[in-house]
PDB file of C-alpha atoms in Angstrom:
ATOM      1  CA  UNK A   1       8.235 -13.237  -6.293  1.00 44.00           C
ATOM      2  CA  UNK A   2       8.841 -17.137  -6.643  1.00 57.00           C
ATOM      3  CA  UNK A   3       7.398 -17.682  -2.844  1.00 82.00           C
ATOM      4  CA  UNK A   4       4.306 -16.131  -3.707  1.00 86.00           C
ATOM      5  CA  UNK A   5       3.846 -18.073  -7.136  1.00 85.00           C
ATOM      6  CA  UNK A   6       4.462 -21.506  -5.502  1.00 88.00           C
ATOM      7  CA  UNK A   7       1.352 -20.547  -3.507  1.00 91.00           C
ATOM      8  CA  UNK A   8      -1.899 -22.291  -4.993  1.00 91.00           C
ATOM      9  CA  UNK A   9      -5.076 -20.183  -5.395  1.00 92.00           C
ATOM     10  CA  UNK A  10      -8.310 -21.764  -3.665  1.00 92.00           C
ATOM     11  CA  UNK A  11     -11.567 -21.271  -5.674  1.00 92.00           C
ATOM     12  CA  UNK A  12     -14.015 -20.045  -3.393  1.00 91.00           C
ATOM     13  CA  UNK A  13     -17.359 -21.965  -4.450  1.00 90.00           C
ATOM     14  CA  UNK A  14     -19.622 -20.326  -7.372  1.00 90.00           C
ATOM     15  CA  UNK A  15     -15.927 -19.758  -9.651  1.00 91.00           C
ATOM     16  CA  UNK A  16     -15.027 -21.717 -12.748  1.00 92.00           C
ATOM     17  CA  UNK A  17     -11.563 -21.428 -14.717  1.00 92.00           C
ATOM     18  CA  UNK A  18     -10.779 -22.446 -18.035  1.00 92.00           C
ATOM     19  CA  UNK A  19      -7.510 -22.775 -19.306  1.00 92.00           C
ATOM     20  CA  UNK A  20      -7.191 -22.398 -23.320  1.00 91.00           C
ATOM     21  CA  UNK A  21      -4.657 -24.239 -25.634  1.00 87.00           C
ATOM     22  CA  UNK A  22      -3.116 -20.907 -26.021  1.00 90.00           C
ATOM     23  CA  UNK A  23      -2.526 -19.835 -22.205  1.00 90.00           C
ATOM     24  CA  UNK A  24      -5.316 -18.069 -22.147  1.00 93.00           C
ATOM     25  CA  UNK A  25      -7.344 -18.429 -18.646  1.00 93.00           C
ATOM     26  CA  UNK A  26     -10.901 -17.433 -18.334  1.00 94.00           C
ATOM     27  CA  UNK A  27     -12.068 -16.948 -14.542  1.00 93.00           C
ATOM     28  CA  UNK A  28     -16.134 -17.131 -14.228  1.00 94.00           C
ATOM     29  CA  UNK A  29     -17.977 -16.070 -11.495  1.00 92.00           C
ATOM     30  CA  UNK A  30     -21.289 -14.969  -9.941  1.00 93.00           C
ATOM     31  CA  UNK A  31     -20.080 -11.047 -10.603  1.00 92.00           C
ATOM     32  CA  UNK A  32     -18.412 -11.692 -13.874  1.00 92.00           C
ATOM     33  CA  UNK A  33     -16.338 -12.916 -16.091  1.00 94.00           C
ATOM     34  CA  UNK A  34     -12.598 -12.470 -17.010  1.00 93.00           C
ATOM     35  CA  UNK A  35      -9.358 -13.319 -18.852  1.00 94.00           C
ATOM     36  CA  UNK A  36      -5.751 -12.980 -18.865  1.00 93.00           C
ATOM     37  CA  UNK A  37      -3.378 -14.011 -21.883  1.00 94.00           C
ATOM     38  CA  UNK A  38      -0.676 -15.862 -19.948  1.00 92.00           C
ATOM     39  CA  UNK A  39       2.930 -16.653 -21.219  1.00 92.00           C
ATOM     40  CA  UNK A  40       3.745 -19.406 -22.636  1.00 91.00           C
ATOM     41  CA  UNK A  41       6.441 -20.600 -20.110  1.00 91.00           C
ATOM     42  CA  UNK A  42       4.201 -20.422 -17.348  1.00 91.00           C
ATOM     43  CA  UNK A  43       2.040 -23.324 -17.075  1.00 92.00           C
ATOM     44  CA  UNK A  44      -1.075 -22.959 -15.241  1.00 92.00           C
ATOM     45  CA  UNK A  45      -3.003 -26.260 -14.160  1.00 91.00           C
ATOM     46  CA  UNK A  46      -6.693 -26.407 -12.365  1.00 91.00           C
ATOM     47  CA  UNK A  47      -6.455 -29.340  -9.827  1.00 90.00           C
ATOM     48  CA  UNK A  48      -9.804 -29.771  -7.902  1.00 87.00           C
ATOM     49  CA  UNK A  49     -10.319 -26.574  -6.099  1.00 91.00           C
ATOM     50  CA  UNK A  50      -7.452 -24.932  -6.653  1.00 92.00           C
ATOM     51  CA  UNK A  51      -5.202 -23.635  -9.113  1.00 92.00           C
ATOM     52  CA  UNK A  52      -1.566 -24.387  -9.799  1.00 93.00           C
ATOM     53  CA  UNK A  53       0.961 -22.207 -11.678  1.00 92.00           C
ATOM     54  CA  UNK A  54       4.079 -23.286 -12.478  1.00 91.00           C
ATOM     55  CA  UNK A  55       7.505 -22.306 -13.764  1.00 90.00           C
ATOM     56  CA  UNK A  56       9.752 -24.372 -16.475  1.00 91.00           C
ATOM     57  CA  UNK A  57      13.400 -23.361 -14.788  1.00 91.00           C
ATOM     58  CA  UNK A  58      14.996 -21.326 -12.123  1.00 89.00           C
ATOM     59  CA  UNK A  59      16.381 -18.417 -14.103  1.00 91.00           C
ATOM     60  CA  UNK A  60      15.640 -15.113 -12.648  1.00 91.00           C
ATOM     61  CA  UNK A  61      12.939 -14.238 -15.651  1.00 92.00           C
ATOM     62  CA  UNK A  62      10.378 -17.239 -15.343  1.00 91.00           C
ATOM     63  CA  UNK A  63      10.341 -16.279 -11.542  1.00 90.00           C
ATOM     64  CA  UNK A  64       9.586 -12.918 -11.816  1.00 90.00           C
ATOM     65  CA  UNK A  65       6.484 -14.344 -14.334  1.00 91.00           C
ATOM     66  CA  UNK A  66       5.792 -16.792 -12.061  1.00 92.00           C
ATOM     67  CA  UNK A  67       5.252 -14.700  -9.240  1.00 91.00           C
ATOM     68  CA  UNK A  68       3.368 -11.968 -11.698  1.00 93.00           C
ATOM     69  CA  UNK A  69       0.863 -14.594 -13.344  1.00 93.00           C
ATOM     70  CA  UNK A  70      -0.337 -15.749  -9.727  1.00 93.00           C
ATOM     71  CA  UNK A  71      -1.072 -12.817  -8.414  1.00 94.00           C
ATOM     72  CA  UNK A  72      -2.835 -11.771 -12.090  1.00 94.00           C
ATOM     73  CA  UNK A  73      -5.020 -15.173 -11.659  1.00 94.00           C
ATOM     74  CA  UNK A  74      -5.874 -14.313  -7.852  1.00 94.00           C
ATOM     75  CA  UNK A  75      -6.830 -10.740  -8.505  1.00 94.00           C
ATOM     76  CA  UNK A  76      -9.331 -12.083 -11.127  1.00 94.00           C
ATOM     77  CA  UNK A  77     -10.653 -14.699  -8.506  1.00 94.00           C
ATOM     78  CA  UNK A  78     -11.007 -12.142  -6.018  1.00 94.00           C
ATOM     79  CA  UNK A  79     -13.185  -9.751  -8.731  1.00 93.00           C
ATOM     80  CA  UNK A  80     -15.085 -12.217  -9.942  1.00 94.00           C
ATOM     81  CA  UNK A  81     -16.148 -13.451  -6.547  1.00 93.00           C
ATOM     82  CA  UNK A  82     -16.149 -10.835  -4.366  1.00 93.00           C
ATOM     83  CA  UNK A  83     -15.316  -7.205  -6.428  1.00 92.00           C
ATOM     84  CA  UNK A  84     -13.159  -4.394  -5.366  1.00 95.00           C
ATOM     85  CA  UNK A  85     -14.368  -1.078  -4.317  1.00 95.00           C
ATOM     86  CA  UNK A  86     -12.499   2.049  -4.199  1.00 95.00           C
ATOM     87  CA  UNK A  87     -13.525   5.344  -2.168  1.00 95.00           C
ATOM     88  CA  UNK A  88     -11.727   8.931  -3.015  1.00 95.00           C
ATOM     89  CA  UNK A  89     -12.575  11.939  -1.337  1.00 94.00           C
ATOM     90  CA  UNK A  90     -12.393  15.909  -2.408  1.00 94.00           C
ATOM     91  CA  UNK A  91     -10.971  17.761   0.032  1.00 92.00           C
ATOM     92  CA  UNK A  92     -11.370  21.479  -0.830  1.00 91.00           C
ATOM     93  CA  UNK A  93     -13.519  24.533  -0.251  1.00 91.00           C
ATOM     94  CA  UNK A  94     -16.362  24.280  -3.384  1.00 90.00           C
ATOM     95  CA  UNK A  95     -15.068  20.594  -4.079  1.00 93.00           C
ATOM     96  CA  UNK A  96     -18.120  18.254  -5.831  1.00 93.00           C
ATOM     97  CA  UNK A  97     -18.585  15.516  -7.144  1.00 94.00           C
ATOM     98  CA  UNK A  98     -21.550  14.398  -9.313  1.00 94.00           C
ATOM     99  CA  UNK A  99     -23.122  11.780 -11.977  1.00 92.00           C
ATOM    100  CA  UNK A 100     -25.347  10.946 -14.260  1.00 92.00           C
ATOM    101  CA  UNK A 101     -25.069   7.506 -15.263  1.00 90.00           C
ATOM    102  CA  UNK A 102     -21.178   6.837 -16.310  1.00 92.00           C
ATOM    103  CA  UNK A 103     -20.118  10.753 -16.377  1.00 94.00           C
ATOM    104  CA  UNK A 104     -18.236  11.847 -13.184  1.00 93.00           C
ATOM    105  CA  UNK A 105     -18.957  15.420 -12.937  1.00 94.00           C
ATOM    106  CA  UNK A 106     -15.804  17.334 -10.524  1.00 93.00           C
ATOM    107  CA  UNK A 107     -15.348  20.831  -9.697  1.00 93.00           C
ATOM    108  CA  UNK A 108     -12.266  20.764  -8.467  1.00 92.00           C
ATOM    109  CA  UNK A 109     -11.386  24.315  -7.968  1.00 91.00           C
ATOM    110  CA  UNK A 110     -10.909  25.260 -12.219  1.00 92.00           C
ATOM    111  CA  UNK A 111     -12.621  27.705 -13.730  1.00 94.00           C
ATOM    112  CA  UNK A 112     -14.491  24.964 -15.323  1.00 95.00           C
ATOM    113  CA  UNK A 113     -16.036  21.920 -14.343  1.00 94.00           C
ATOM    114  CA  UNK A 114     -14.177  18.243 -15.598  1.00 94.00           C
ATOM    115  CA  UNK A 115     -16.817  15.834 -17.134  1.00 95.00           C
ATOM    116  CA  UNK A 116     -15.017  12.245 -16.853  1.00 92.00           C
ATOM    117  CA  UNK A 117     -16.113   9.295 -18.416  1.00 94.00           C
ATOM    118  CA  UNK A 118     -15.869   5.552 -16.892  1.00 94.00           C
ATOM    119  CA  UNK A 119     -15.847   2.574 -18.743  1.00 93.00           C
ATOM    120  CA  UNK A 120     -19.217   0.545 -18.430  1.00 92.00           C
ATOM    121  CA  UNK A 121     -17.366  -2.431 -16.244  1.00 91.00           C
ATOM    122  CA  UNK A 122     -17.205  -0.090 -13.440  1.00 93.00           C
ATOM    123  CA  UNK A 123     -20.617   1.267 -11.244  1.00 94.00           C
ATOM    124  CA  UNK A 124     -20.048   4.815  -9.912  1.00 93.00           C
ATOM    125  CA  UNK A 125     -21.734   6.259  -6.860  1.00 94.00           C
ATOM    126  CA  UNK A 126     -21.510   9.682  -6.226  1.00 94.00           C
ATOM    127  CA  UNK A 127     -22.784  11.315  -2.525  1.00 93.00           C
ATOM    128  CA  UNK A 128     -22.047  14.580   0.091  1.00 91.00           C
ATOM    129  CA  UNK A 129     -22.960  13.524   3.327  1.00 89.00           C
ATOM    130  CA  UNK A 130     -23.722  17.184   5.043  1.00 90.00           C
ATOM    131  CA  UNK A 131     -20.502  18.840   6.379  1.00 89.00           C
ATOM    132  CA  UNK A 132     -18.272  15.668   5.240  1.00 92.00           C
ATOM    133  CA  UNK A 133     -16.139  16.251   1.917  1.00 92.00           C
ATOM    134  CA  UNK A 134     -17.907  14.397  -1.504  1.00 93.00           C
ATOM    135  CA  UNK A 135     -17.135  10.713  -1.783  1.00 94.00           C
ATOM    136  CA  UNK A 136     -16.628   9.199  -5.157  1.00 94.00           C
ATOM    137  CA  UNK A 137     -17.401   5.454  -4.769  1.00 95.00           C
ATOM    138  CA  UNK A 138     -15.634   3.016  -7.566  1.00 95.00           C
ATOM    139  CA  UNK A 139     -16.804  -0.570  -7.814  1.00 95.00           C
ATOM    140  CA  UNK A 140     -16.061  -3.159 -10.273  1.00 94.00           C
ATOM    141  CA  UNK A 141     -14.402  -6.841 -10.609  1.00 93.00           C
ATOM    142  CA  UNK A 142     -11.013  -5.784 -12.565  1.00 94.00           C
ATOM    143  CA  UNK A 143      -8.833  -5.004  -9.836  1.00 94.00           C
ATOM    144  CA  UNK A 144      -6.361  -2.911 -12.474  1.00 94.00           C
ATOM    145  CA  UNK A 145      -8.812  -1.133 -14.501  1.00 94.00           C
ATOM    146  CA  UNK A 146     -10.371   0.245 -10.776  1.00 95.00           C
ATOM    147  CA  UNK A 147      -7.227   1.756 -10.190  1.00 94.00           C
ATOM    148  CA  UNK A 148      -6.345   3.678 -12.637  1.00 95.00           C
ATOM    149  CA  UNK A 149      -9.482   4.585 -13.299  1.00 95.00           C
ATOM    150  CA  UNK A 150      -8.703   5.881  -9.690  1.00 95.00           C
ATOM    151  CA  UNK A 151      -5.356   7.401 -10.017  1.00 95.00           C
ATOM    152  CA  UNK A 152      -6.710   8.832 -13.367  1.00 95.00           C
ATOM    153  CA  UNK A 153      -9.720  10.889 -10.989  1.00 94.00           C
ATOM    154  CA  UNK A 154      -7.158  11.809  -8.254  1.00 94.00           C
ATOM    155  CA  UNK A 155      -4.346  12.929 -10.857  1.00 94.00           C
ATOM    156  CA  UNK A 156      -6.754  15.728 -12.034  1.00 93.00           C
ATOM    157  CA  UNK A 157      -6.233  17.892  -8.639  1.00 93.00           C
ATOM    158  CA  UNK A 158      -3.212  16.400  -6.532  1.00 93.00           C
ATOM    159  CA  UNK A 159      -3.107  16.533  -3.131  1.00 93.00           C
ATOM    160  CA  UNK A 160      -0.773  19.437  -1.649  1.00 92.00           C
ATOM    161  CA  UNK A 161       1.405  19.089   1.397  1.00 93.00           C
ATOM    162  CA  UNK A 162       0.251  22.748   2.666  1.00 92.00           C
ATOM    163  CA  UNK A 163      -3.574  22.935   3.186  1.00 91.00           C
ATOM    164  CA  UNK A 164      -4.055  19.173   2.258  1.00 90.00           C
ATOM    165  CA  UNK A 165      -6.611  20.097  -0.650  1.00 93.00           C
ATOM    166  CA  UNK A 166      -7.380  17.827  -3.723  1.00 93.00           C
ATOM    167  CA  UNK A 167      -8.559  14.332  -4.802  1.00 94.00           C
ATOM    168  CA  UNK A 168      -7.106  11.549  -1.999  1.00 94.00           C
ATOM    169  CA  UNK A 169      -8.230   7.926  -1.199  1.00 94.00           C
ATOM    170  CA  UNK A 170     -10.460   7.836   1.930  1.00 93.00           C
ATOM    171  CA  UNK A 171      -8.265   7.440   4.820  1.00 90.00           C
ATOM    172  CA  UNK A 172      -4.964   8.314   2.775  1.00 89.00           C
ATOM    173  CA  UNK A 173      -2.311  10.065   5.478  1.00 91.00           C
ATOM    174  CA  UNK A 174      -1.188  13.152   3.521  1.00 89.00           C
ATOM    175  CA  UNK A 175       2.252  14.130   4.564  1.00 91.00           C
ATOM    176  CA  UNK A 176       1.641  18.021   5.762  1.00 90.00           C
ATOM    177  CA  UNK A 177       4.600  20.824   5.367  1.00 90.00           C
ATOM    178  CA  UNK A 178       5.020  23.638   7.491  1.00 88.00           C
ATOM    179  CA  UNK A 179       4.151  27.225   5.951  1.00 85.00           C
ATOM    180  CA  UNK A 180       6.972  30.324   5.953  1.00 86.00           C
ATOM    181  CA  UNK A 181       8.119  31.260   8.896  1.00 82.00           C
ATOM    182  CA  UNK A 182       7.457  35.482   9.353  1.00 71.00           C
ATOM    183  CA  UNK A 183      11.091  36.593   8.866  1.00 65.00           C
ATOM    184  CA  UNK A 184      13.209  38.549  11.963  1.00 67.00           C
ATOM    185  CA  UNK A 185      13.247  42.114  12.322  1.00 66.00           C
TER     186      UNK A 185
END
């Protein structure tokens, strides 16, 4: 992980960081605003456009953190600036997917429907394009809260290896299995 921490993080224009007395860094941008508690052995410097992390020794711990804390700060850079989306489809006979507001409605194939409820960071956007499966469209600027909010949706019907139903990301390969075999006679 060291390679990727001695890496410094351009600021694409529009994004302001503030680093606290306590290691706390507070990324601002035109979507948002967020911040990361940061250990104390990790120092993390803002020169000009960029910013620096670095790492007090060589031991085998602070470059694991190194590593860990840069691609922590870059993820919020990314969110604040740009956002991450996420896409999951239901693949399923009677599969849907609706909203209203920040409740996810599924009908996933239970005898009763699964009302899910999303933190207000992240937008939702439910649609079923005519004969396509229902999309489920996640957006939001925390890149870890977006996923698992997303493994949290897809963990309520799993994909199976036979007919391929259940929650998956859109273009996700699902590794198929071949059914029984009719026996000899």
């Amino acid at each position: 992980m060291s390679r990727i921490g001695k890496k410094p993080i351009n600021l694409p224009a529009g994004v302001t960081v503030d680093v606290s007395a306590h290691n706390v860094v507070t990324v601002k941008g035109p979507k948002g605003t967020l911040t990361q508690d940061v250990n104390p052995d990790i120092t993390v410097a803002v020169e000009g456009n960029q910013i620096v992390v670095t790492r007090p020794t060589e031991s085998k711990r602070h470059k694991s953190l190194h590593g860990l804390y840069r691609s922590l700060l870059n993820n919020m850079v990314i969110g604040v600036s740009d956002g991450y989306k996420k896409e999951l489809e239901l693949v399923g006979v009677g599969y849907k997917a609706t909203n209203q507001g920040q409740i996810l409605e599924l009908a996933l194939g239970y005898s009763h429907n699964i009302f899910f409820a999303l933190p207000d960071s992240i937008s939702l956007k439910t649609e079923t394009p005519k004969g396509k499966n229902p999309l489920v469209t996640l957006e939001g600027i925390d890149k870890e809260l977006i996923g698992q909010v997303a493994a949290k949706i897809k963990s309520l019907r799993k994909v199976e290896p036979y007919k391929g139903k259940g929650v998956r990301f859109v273009g996700e390969i699902v590794r198929r299995k071949a059914g029984k075999t009719a026996g000899k006679k």
